[in-house]
Short mmCIF file of C-alpha atoms and ligand atoms in Angstrom, two decimals:
data_model
loop_
_atom_site.label_atom_id
_atom_site.label_comp_id
_atom_site.label_asym_id
_atom_site.label_seq_id
_atom_site.Cartn_x
_atom_site.Cartn_y
_atom_site.Cartn_z
CA MET A 1 -0.01 -0.02 0.00
CA SER A 2 1.58 3.26 -1.09
CA LYS A 3 0.95 6.18 1.33
CA ARG A 4 0.03 9.60 0.00
CA ASP A 5 2.09 12.54 0.91
CA TYR A 6 0.76 14.15 4.16
CA TYR A 7 0.85 17.67 2.68
CA GLU A 8 -1.08 16.49 -0.32
CA VAL A 9 -3.61 14.80 1.91
CA LEU A 10 -4.32 18.07 3.77
CA GLU A 11 -3.99 20.05 0.52
CA ILE A 12 -1.40 22.45 1.88
CA THR A 13 2.16 23.44 0.83
CA ARG A 14 5.25 22.41 2.66
CA THR A 15 5.67 25.95 4.09
CA ALA A 16 2.24 25.92 5.83
CA SER A 17 2.20 27.31 9.27
CA ALA A 18 0.97 25.42 12.34
CA GLU A 19 -2.30 27.39 12.22
CA GLU A 20 -2.72 26.58 8.49
CA ILE A 21 -2.12 22.89 9.14
CA LYS A 22 -4.76 22.93 11.87
CA LYS A 23 -7.19 24.78 9.65
CA ALA A 24 -6.63 22.41 6.77
CA TYR A 25 -7.18 19.41 8.97
CA ARG A 26 -10.32 20.84 10.47
CA LYS A 27 -11.73 21.36 6.99
CA MET A 28 -10.82 17.83 5.84
CA ALA A 29 -12.17 16.20 9.03
CA LEU A 30 -15.42 18.00 8.77
CA LYS A 31 -15.82 17.13 5.10
CA HIS A 32 -15.14 13.38 5.56
CA HIS A 33 -16.61 13.03 9.01
CA PRO A 34 -18.35 9.62 9.31
CA ASP A 35 -21.49 11.23 10.76
CA LYS A 36 -21.73 13.22 7.56
CA ASN A 37 -21.02 10.32 5.32
CA PRO A 38 -22.73 7.34 6.91
CA GLY A 39 -21.66 4.03 5.42
CA ASP A 40 -19.21 5.67 3.01
CA LYS A 41 -15.96 3.67 3.20
CA THR A 42 -13.98 6.06 1.01
CA ALA A 43 -14.94 8.99 3.21
CA GLU A 44 -13.91 7.02 6.29
CA GLU A 45 -10.57 6.22 4.77
CA LYS A 46 -9.98 9.85 3.84
CA PHE A 47 -11.02 10.86 7.37
CA LYS A 48 -8.41 8.55 8.85
CA GLU A 49 -5.82 9.56 6.30
CA ALA A 50 -6.32 13.21 7.21
CA ALA A 51 -6.08 12.43 11.01
CA GLU A 52 -2.85 10.56 10.46
CA ALA A 53 -1.44 13.41 8.41
CA TYR A 54 -2.35 15.87 11.13
CA GLU A 55 -1.01 13.69 13.86
CA VAL A 56 2.44 13.90 12.20
CA LEU A 57 2.40 17.46 10.91
CA SER A 58 1.17 18.94 14.16
CA ASP A 59 4.03 17.34 16.07
CA GLY A 60 7.29 19.30 15.68
CA ASN A 61 9.49 16.22 16.05
CA LYS A 62 7.54 13.99 13.72
CA LYS A 63 7.12 16.74 11.19
CA ALA A 64 10.90 17.30 11.12
CA ARG A 65 11.55 13.59 10.55
CA TYR A 66 8.88 13.39 7.95
CA ASP A 67 10.12 16.58 6.13
CA GLN A 68 13.64 15.00 5.95
CA TYR A 69 12.96 11.31 5.36
CA GLY A 70 9.28 11.12 4.26
CA HIS A 71 7.19 8.19 5.50
CA ALA A 72 10.34 6.12 5.98
CA GLY A 73 11.44 8.55 8.73
CA LEU A 74 8.50 7.66 10.89
CA GLY A 75 7.91 4.02 10.55
CA GLY A 76 9.36 1.04 12.25
CA ALA A 77 9.04 -2.28 10.53
CA ALA A 78 5.34 -2.33 11.24
CA GLY A 79 4.80 0.69 9.04
CA GLY A 80 3.08 2.50 11.76
CA PHE A 81 4.46 5.69 13.38
CA GLY A 82 5.67 6.72 16.73
CA GLY A 83 3.96 5.18 19.75
CA GLY A 84 2.68 1.71 19.90
CA GLY A 85 -0.76 0.56 18.88
CA PHE A 86 -1.11 2.47 15.59
CA GLY A 87 -0.20 -0.42 13.35
CA GLY A 88 -1.97 0.13 10.07
CA GLY A 89 -3.12 3.67 10.72
CA MET A 90 -5.10 5.25 13.52
CA ASN A 91 -8.33 3.86 14.89
CA MET A 92 -11.42 5.98 15.38
CA GLU A 93 -10.94 6.46 19.08
CA ASP A 94 -7.47 7.94 18.56
CA ILE A 95 -8.95 10.36 16.03
CA PHE A 96 -11.79 11.45 18.22
CA SER A 97 -9.51 12.01 21.24
CA GLN A 98 -7.42 14.21 18.99
CA PHE A 99 -10.51 16.34 18.24
CA GLY A 100 -10.53 17.89 21.72
CA ASP A 101 -8.01 20.59 20.99
CA ILE A 102 -9.13 21.19 17.43
CA PHE A 103 -12.86 21.33 17.75
CA GLY A 104 -13.15 22.24 21.45
CA GLY A 105 -15.25 19.20 22.24
CA HIS A 106 -17.68 20.01 19.48
CA PHE A 107 -17.82 16.36 18.35
CA GLY A 108 -18.94 13.51 20.47
CA GLY A 109 -16.56 10.74 21.20
CA GLY A 110 -15.35 12.30 24.39
CA GLY A 111 -14.74 10.15 27.42
CA PHE A 112 -11.78 8.30 26.04
CA GLY A 113 -8.49 8.22 27.81
CA GLY A 114 -8.52 10.93 30.43
CA GLY A 115 -6.17 9.86 33.22
CA SER A 116 -6.91 6.21 33.45
CA GLN A 117 -6.03 4.01 30.53
CA ARG A 118 -9.35 2.24 30.60
CA GLN A 119 -11.53 3.23 27.76
CA GLN A 120 -15.09 4.38 28.61
CA LEU A 121 -17.18 2.49 26.10
CA ARG A 122 -19.74 4.83 24.56
CA GLY A 123 -23.19 3.80 23.49
CA SER A 124 -23.92 4.02 19.81
CA ASN A 125 -25.68 7.05 18.23
CA LEU A 126 -29.33 6.92 17.27
CA ARG A 127 -30.54 8.75 14.19
CA VAL A 128 -34.10 9.91 13.73
CA ARG A 129 -35.89 12.18 11.24
CA ILE A 130 -38.21 14.87 12.25
CA LYS A 131 -40.68 16.79 9.95
CA LEU A 132 -41.05 20.48 10.53
CA ASN A 133 -43.32 22.94 8.72
CA LEU A 134 -42.01 26.31 7.49
CA GLU A 135 -43.24 28.12 10.52
CA GLU A 136 -41.52 25.73 12.93
CA MET A 137 -38.35 26.00 11.01
CA VAL A 138 -38.39 29.77 11.18
CA ASN A 139 -39.49 30.26 14.72
CA GLY A 140 -38.13 27.20 16.39
CA THR A 141 -40.20 24.74 18.30
CA GLN A 142 -40.22 21.92 20.78
CA LYS A 143 -41.10 18.38 19.78
CA THR A 144 -41.59 15.30 21.84
CA ILE A 145 -40.91 12.08 19.95
CA LYS A 146 -40.75 8.46 20.75
CA VAL A 147 -37.44 6.69 20.04
CA LYS A 148 -36.58 3.05 20.33
CA LYS A 149 -33.28 2.73 22.09
CA MET A 150 -31.06 0.22 23.75
CA LYS A 151 -31.16 0.56 27.53
CA LEU A 152 -29.39 -1.34 30.24
CA ALA A 153 -31.96 -3.95 31.32
CA PRO A 154 -33.08 -3.84 34.95
CA GLY A 155 -31.10 -6.56 36.89
CA ALA A 156 -28.26 -6.69 34.42
CA THR A 157 -24.94 -6.79 36.28
CA ALA A 158 -21.32 -6.77 35.28
CA LYS A 159 -18.18 -8.14 36.74
CA THR A 160 -14.59 -7.12 36.39
CA CYS A 161 -12.88 -8.67 33.36
CA SER A 162 -10.46 -11.29 34.55
CA THR A 163 -8.24 -11.05 31.51
CA CYS A 164 -7.23 -7.41 32.06
CA GLY A 165 -8.22 -7.05 35.72
CA GLY A 166 -10.48 -4.17 34.82
CA SER A 167 -7.87 -1.97 33.18
CA GLY A 168 -9.28 -2.59 29.65
CA VAL A 169 -5.79 -3.00 28.28
CA GLN A 170 -3.28 -5.76 27.82
CA MET A 171 0.46 -5.18 27.85
CA LYS A 172 2.54 -6.68 25.14
CA VAL A 173 6.31 -6.89 25.13
CA MET A 174 7.93 -6.39 21.74
CA ASN A 175 11.51 -6.82 20.67
CA THR A 176 12.64 -3.80 18.68
CA MET A 177 15.90 -2.33 17.52
CA PHE A 178 15.82 -0.16 20.68
CA GLY A 179 15.45 -3.20 22.90
CA GLN A 180 12.37 -4.50 24.53
CA MET A 181 9.39 -2.23 24.37
CA GLN A 182 6.05 -2.52 26.16
CA THR A 183 3.04 -1.61 24.17
CA GLN A 184 -0.62 -1.53 25.24
CA THR A 185 -3.47 -3.04 23.27
CA GLN A 186 -7.10 -3.07 23.94
CA CYS A 187 -8.26 -6.08 25.96
CA GLY A 188 -9.70 -8.64 23.60
CA THR A 189 -12.06 -10.14 26.20
CA CYS A 190 -13.91 -7.03 27.26
CA GLY A 191 -13.19 -4.80 24.27
CA GLY A 192 -11.63 -2.17 26.55
CA ALA A 193 -14.53 -1.74 28.94
CA GLY A 194 -12.81 -3.53 31.92
CA LYS A 195 -16.07 -5.26 32.71
CA ILE A 196 -18.03 -8.14 31.19
CA ALA A 197 -21.63 -9.16 31.59
CA ASP A 198 -22.43 -11.20 34.66
CA LYS A 199 -26.17 -11.59 34.99
CA ILE A 200 -28.24 -11.03 31.85
CA PRO A 201 -32.00 -10.80 32.37
CA ALA A 202 -34.30 -12.54 29.90
CA GLY A 203 -34.87 -10.60 26.77
CA ALA A 204 -31.63 -8.58 26.98
CA ASN A 205 -28.77 -9.08 24.53
CA SER A 206 -25.30 -10.32 25.44
CA GLN A 207 -24.33 -6.87 26.63
CA GLY A 208 -27.33 -6.73 28.99
CA LEU A 209 -29.14 -4.19 26.76
CA ILE A 210 -32.79 -4.31 25.95
CA LYS A 211 -34.79 -2.31 23.38
CA GLU A 212 -37.25 0.15 24.87
CA ASP A 213 -39.39 3.13 23.83
CA GLU A 214 -38.43 6.41 25.34
CA GLU A 215 -39.98 9.86 24.91
CA VAL A 216 -37.45 12.54 24.11
CA THR A 217 -38.20 16.27 24.07
CA ILE A 218 -36.18 18.08 21.48
CA ASN A 219 -35.75 21.79 21.30
CA ILE A 220 -35.46 22.96 17.72
CA PRO A 221 -33.75 26.36 17.41
CA ALA A 222 -35.09 29.04 15.16
CA GLY A 223 -33.67 28.93 11.68
CA ALA A 224 -33.52 25.17 11.23
CA ARG A 225 -33.36 23.93 7.64
CA GLU A 226 -33.97 20.82 5.68
CA GLY A 227 -31.02 18.46 6.14
CA ILE A 228 -29.68 20.11 9.33
CA GLN A 229 -28.65 17.64 12.01
CA LEU A 230 -29.24 18.41 15.64
CA ASN A 231 -27.19 16.54 18.22
CA VAL A 232 -28.94 15.71 21.49
CA ARG A 233 -26.17 14.62 23.84
CA GLY A 234 -26.65 11.44 25.78
CA LYS A 235 -30.04 10.53 24.37
CA GLY A 236 -28.73 7.67 22.12
CA ASN A 237 -28.24 4.01 23.08
CA ASP A 238 -26.84 3.14 26.48
CA ALA A 239 -23.28 1.87 26.62
CA PRO A 240 -23.01 -1.71 27.84
CA PHE A 241 -21.57 -1.24 31.35
CA GLY A 242 -21.34 2.17 32.91
CA GLY A 243 -20.10 4.06 29.84
CA ASN A 244 -21.73 7.20 28.50
CA PRO A 245 -24.81 6.83 26.32
CA GLY A 246 -24.48 7.76 22.68
CA ASP A 247 -26.17 10.79 21.15
CA LEU A 248 -29.50 11.20 19.46
CA LEU A 249 -28.94 12.70 16.00
CA VAL A 250 -32.08 14.44 14.76
CA VAL A 251 -32.22 15.15 11.01
CA VAL A 252 -34.63 17.87 10.03
CA GLU A 253 -36.99 17.30 7.10
CA GLU A 254 -39.18 19.94 5.59
CA GLU A 255 -42.89 19.26 5.51
CA VAL A 256 -44.27 20.13 2.08
CA ASP A 257 -46.69 23.05 2.44
CA ALA A 258 -49.78 22.99 0.30
CA THR A 259 -49.89 26.76 -0.02
CA ILE A 260 -46.38 28.18 0.45
CA LYS A 261 -43.48 26.93 -1.70
CA ARG A 262 -39.90 27.60 -0.62
CA GLU A 263 -37.13 28.63 -2.98
CA GLY A 264 -33.95 29.27 -1.00
CA ASP A 265 -34.82 32.00 1.46
CA ASN A 266 -37.74 33.21 -0.61
CA LEU A 267 -41.32 31.99 -0.44
CA HIS A 268 -43.93 31.86 -3.14
CA GLN A 269 -47.71 31.51 -3.12
CA GLU A 270 -50.57 31.75 -5.57
CA LEU A 271 -53.42 34.15 -4.91
CA TYR A 272 -56.69 33.79 -6.84
CA VAL A 273 -58.88 36.90 -7.15
CA SER A 274 -62.14 37.08 -9.01
CA PHE A 275 -62.57 39.01 -12.27
CA ALA A 276 -64.63 41.57 -10.38
CA GLU A 277 -62.07 41.93 -7.53
CA ALA A 278 -59.27 42.46 -10.05
CA ALA A 279 -61.27 45.12 -11.83
CA LEU A 280 -62.40 47.07 -8.68
CA GLY A 281 -59.34 46.34 -6.44
CA THR A 282 -59.56 44.48 -3.13
CA GLN A 283 -57.84 43.53 0.11
CA LYS A 284 -56.84 39.96 0.80
CA GLU A 285 -55.55 38.15 3.80
CA ILE A 286 -52.67 35.75 3.05
CA PRO A 287 -50.70 33.28 5.21
CA THR A 288 -46.99 33.99 5.91
CA VAL A 289 -44.58 32.22 8.24
CA GLY A 290 -45.09 35.16 10.70
CA GLY A 291 -48.84 34.81 10.67
CA LYS A 292 -51.58 36.22 8.34
CA VAL A 293 -51.03 39.61 6.69
CA LYS A 294 -53.31 41.79 4.63
CA ILE A 295 -52.32 42.82 1.12
CA LYS A 296 -53.87 45.27 -1.29
CA VAL A 297 -54.69 44.26 -4.86
CA ASP A 298 -54.95 47.41 -6.93
CA ALA A 299 -57.95 48.11 -9.19
CA GLY A 300 -57.15 46.85 -12.68
CA THR A 301 -54.58 44.25 -11.60
CA GLN A 302 -53.74 41.85 -14.40
CA SER A 303 -53.42 38.12 -14.02
CA GLY A 304 -49.79 37.09 -13.56
CA LYS A 305 -48.77 40.15 -11.49
CA ILE A 306 -46.30 39.31 -8.80
CA LEU A 307 -46.45 41.17 -5.48
CA ARG A 308 -43.25 41.22 -3.42
CA LEU A 309 -43.55 41.29 0.36
CA SER A 310 -40.08 42.30 1.50
CA GLY A 311 -38.65 40.45 4.41
CA LYS A 312 -41.59 37.99 4.63
CA GLY A 313 -39.44 35.04 3.59
CA LEU A 314 -37.16 32.90 5.66
CA PRO A 315 -34.27 34.34 7.69
CA SER A 316 -31.11 33.48 5.80
CA ILE A 317 -29.10 30.65 7.20
CA ASP A 318 -26.10 32.89 8.05
CA ASN A 319 -28.44 35.25 9.93
CA TYR A 320 -27.84 37.99 7.41
CA GLY A 321 -31.04 39.41 6.13
CA LYS A 322 -34.33 37.74 5.19
CA GLY A 323 -35.88 36.43 2.07
CA ASP A 324 -39.07 37.80 0.57
CA MET A 325 -42.60 36.47 -0.04
CA PHE A 326 -43.80 36.59 -3.69
CA VAL A 327 -47.52 36.55 -4.26
CA HIS A 328 -48.51 35.44 -7.74
CA ILE A 329 -51.85 36.91 -8.67
CA ASN A 330 -54.26 34.82 -10.73
CA VAL A 331 -57.41 36.44 -12.03
CA TRP A 332 -60.13 33.93 -12.06
CA THR A 333 -62.36 34.05 -15.12
CA PRO A 334 -66.02 33.30 -14.19
CA GLN A 335 -67.03 29.85 -15.47
CA ARG A 336 -70.77 30.03 -14.82
CA LEU A 337 -72.75 33.14 -15.72
CA SER A 338 -76.44 33.90 -15.06
CA GLN A 339 -78.58 35.01 -17.97
CA GLU A 340 -78.33 38.56 -16.67
CA GLN A 341 -74.54 38.47 -16.46
CA LYS A 342 -74.30 36.95 -19.89
CA GLU A 343 -76.36 39.76 -21.43
CA PHE A 344 -74.17 42.30 -19.61
CA PHE A 345 -70.99 40.91 -20.99
CA GLU A 346 -72.43 40.51 -24.48
CA LYS A 347 -73.38 44.21 -24.40
CA GLN A 348 -69.80 45.08 -23.44
CA ILE A 349 -68.42 43.14 -26.38
CA ALA A 350 -70.93 44.56 -28.78
CA ASN A 351 -70.00 48.08 -27.67
CA GLY A 352 -66.24 47.34 -27.69
CA GLU A 353 -66.01 47.83 -23.95
CA MET A 354 -63.81 45.97 -21.48
CA MET A 355 -61.54 44.85 -24.30
CA ALA A 356 -57.99 43.75 -23.83
CA GLU A 357 -55.80 46.85 -24.36
CA PRO A 358 -52.29 45.92 -23.77
CA SER A 359 -50.15 49.12 -23.92
CA GLY A 360 -47.07 47.17 -24.92
CA LYS A 361 -45.49 48.02 -21.54
CA GLU A 362 -46.92 45.02 -19.79
CA LYS A 363 -44.34 42.72 -18.45
CA THR A 364 -44.12 39.33 -20.09
CA PHE A 365 -43.72 36.19 -18.01
CA PHE A 366 -40.01 36.21 -18.86
CA ASP A 367 -39.56 39.87 -17.77
CA LYS A 368 -41.15 39.00 -14.44
CA VAL A 369 -38.88 35.99 -13.92
CA ARG A 370 -35.90 38.15 -14.70
CA ASP A 371 -37.05 40.87 -12.35
CA LEU A 372 -37.27 38.34 -9.46
CA PHE A 373 -33.56 37.78 -9.72
CA ASN A 374 -32.64 41.48 -9.91
ZN1 ZN B 401 -10.63 -7.01 29.86
#
């Protein structure tokens, strides 16, 4: 397996400063983060590759060796680098523990290391989808949903792992060119937890976990959007024995609105007015995400006119300004006429009244579309 150049991996030059290296890694890690690319093996590999590159380039010593000798300057025979346990690249726990100083604890995965060598096993994350209408997305809301999650079954007990004595690690002695070296590996019996199941109640799995419904109340902040993922800490699956539960990842979906259509930050709706209302002018009440508002339809309004309600769209995602609401006016031609109405209209036609009189200044459909984007 040929390794890619670490600078190439982070897409930086060899003269990049420590700050630039950090920034580049942050960008790569966010892009290829497994939470963002579920099930994508290539993304996971790139994520690991970036973490390994950062591990080396952020360490003055390793960077100097790498700059002078390349990959060969870092590796022992195992092809790994530096301290024990890395073998064929870093594992996910190593990468997440590295996140602390980069992301300020923004990502989950905390709880590893920290004084004792024993790894706190963390419960797995749960992912749910939640449907929000436009008003809820704009103003924020609170939703209570039922989730099926793995919980530690009542009566499940654990005992200390006899293989590692509860430390979660096993020591291995290796012969190297520097003499004998001790390295630590995760305990194969307990998987690093330091404990194994003792009593498992009926219905629970081998880790003492059982599937149960739980109601979770989620606070949706104002300005949520389709595809946004909210992270509710500690509301995911329980960890087998005493570890921290995983997170509940809530993915926002937009409920399709029958009346109002969204286009970026702008909103659109159709408004039907009768032939008489269009001729005489009228006031109409229309829905917006901020509640109903009254709008004025001028006398002589033509079908196809678009009214723009400034700032009645969605707040932009970067909190800079607001979109607009566009009201598309449709003049409804009467489909059933009484005898009296019929005679009235026939008289208008016979006298050449109420005829279409385009002045040539009317905006065509294409003009209107172009105006929307200016
Ligand atoms: Zn063990």
